């Protein structure tokens, strides 16, 4: 009896933890200071503004660069990469189309492919 209780409790805990992993919802990514993410490294003038939790290419087809979130204010995250800070919107016009099983959590302001290689979909 006790063994079954432990198994059931473990399954419930895993299910709850799995639902907490989905951090992109309706094109919005949840970030906090200290998070490491991959971002478009093109600079302030680039319109894609891609953010992902996985390595890959941004929607302008250049390699994403690793950065660290330094501050989040409203819908903007300051992300430091290559020795400089740059603001990124935390809500995108496009997001990864993989669904709830996705681990890349990619958002972008421009169409293209996400960090896991799937075509981005327009947020509805």
Short mmCIF file of C-alpha atoms in Angstrom, two decimals, residues 3 8 19 37 46 60 66 76 78 85 99-100 105 112 120 123:
data_model
loop_
_atom_site.label_atom_id
_atom_site.label_comp_id
_atom_site.label_asym_id
_atom_site.label_seq_id
_atom_site.Cartn_x
_atom_site.Cartn_y
_atom_site.Cartn_z
CA UNK A 3 4.69 1.62 -2.17
CA UNK A 8 1.24 7.86 -7.19
CA UNK A 19 3.24 21.71 -16.61
CA UNK A 37 19.02 32.19 -22.97
CA UNK A 46 17.77 43.82 -36.14
CA UNK A 60 17.23 36.09 -39.64
CA UNK A 66 24.28 32.84 -25.40
CA UNK A 76 11.17 43.91 -21.75
CA UNK A 78 17.68 43.26 -20.59
CA UNK A 85 23.30 44.68 -22.70
CA UNK A 99 3.41 22.75 -28.51
CA UNK A 100 3.59 21.79 -24.85
CA UNK A 105 10.60 28.21 -25.93
CA UNK A 112 11.46 31.91 -39.57
CA UNK A 120 7.59 29.50 -36.16
CA UNK A 123 0.65 34.00 -32.28
#
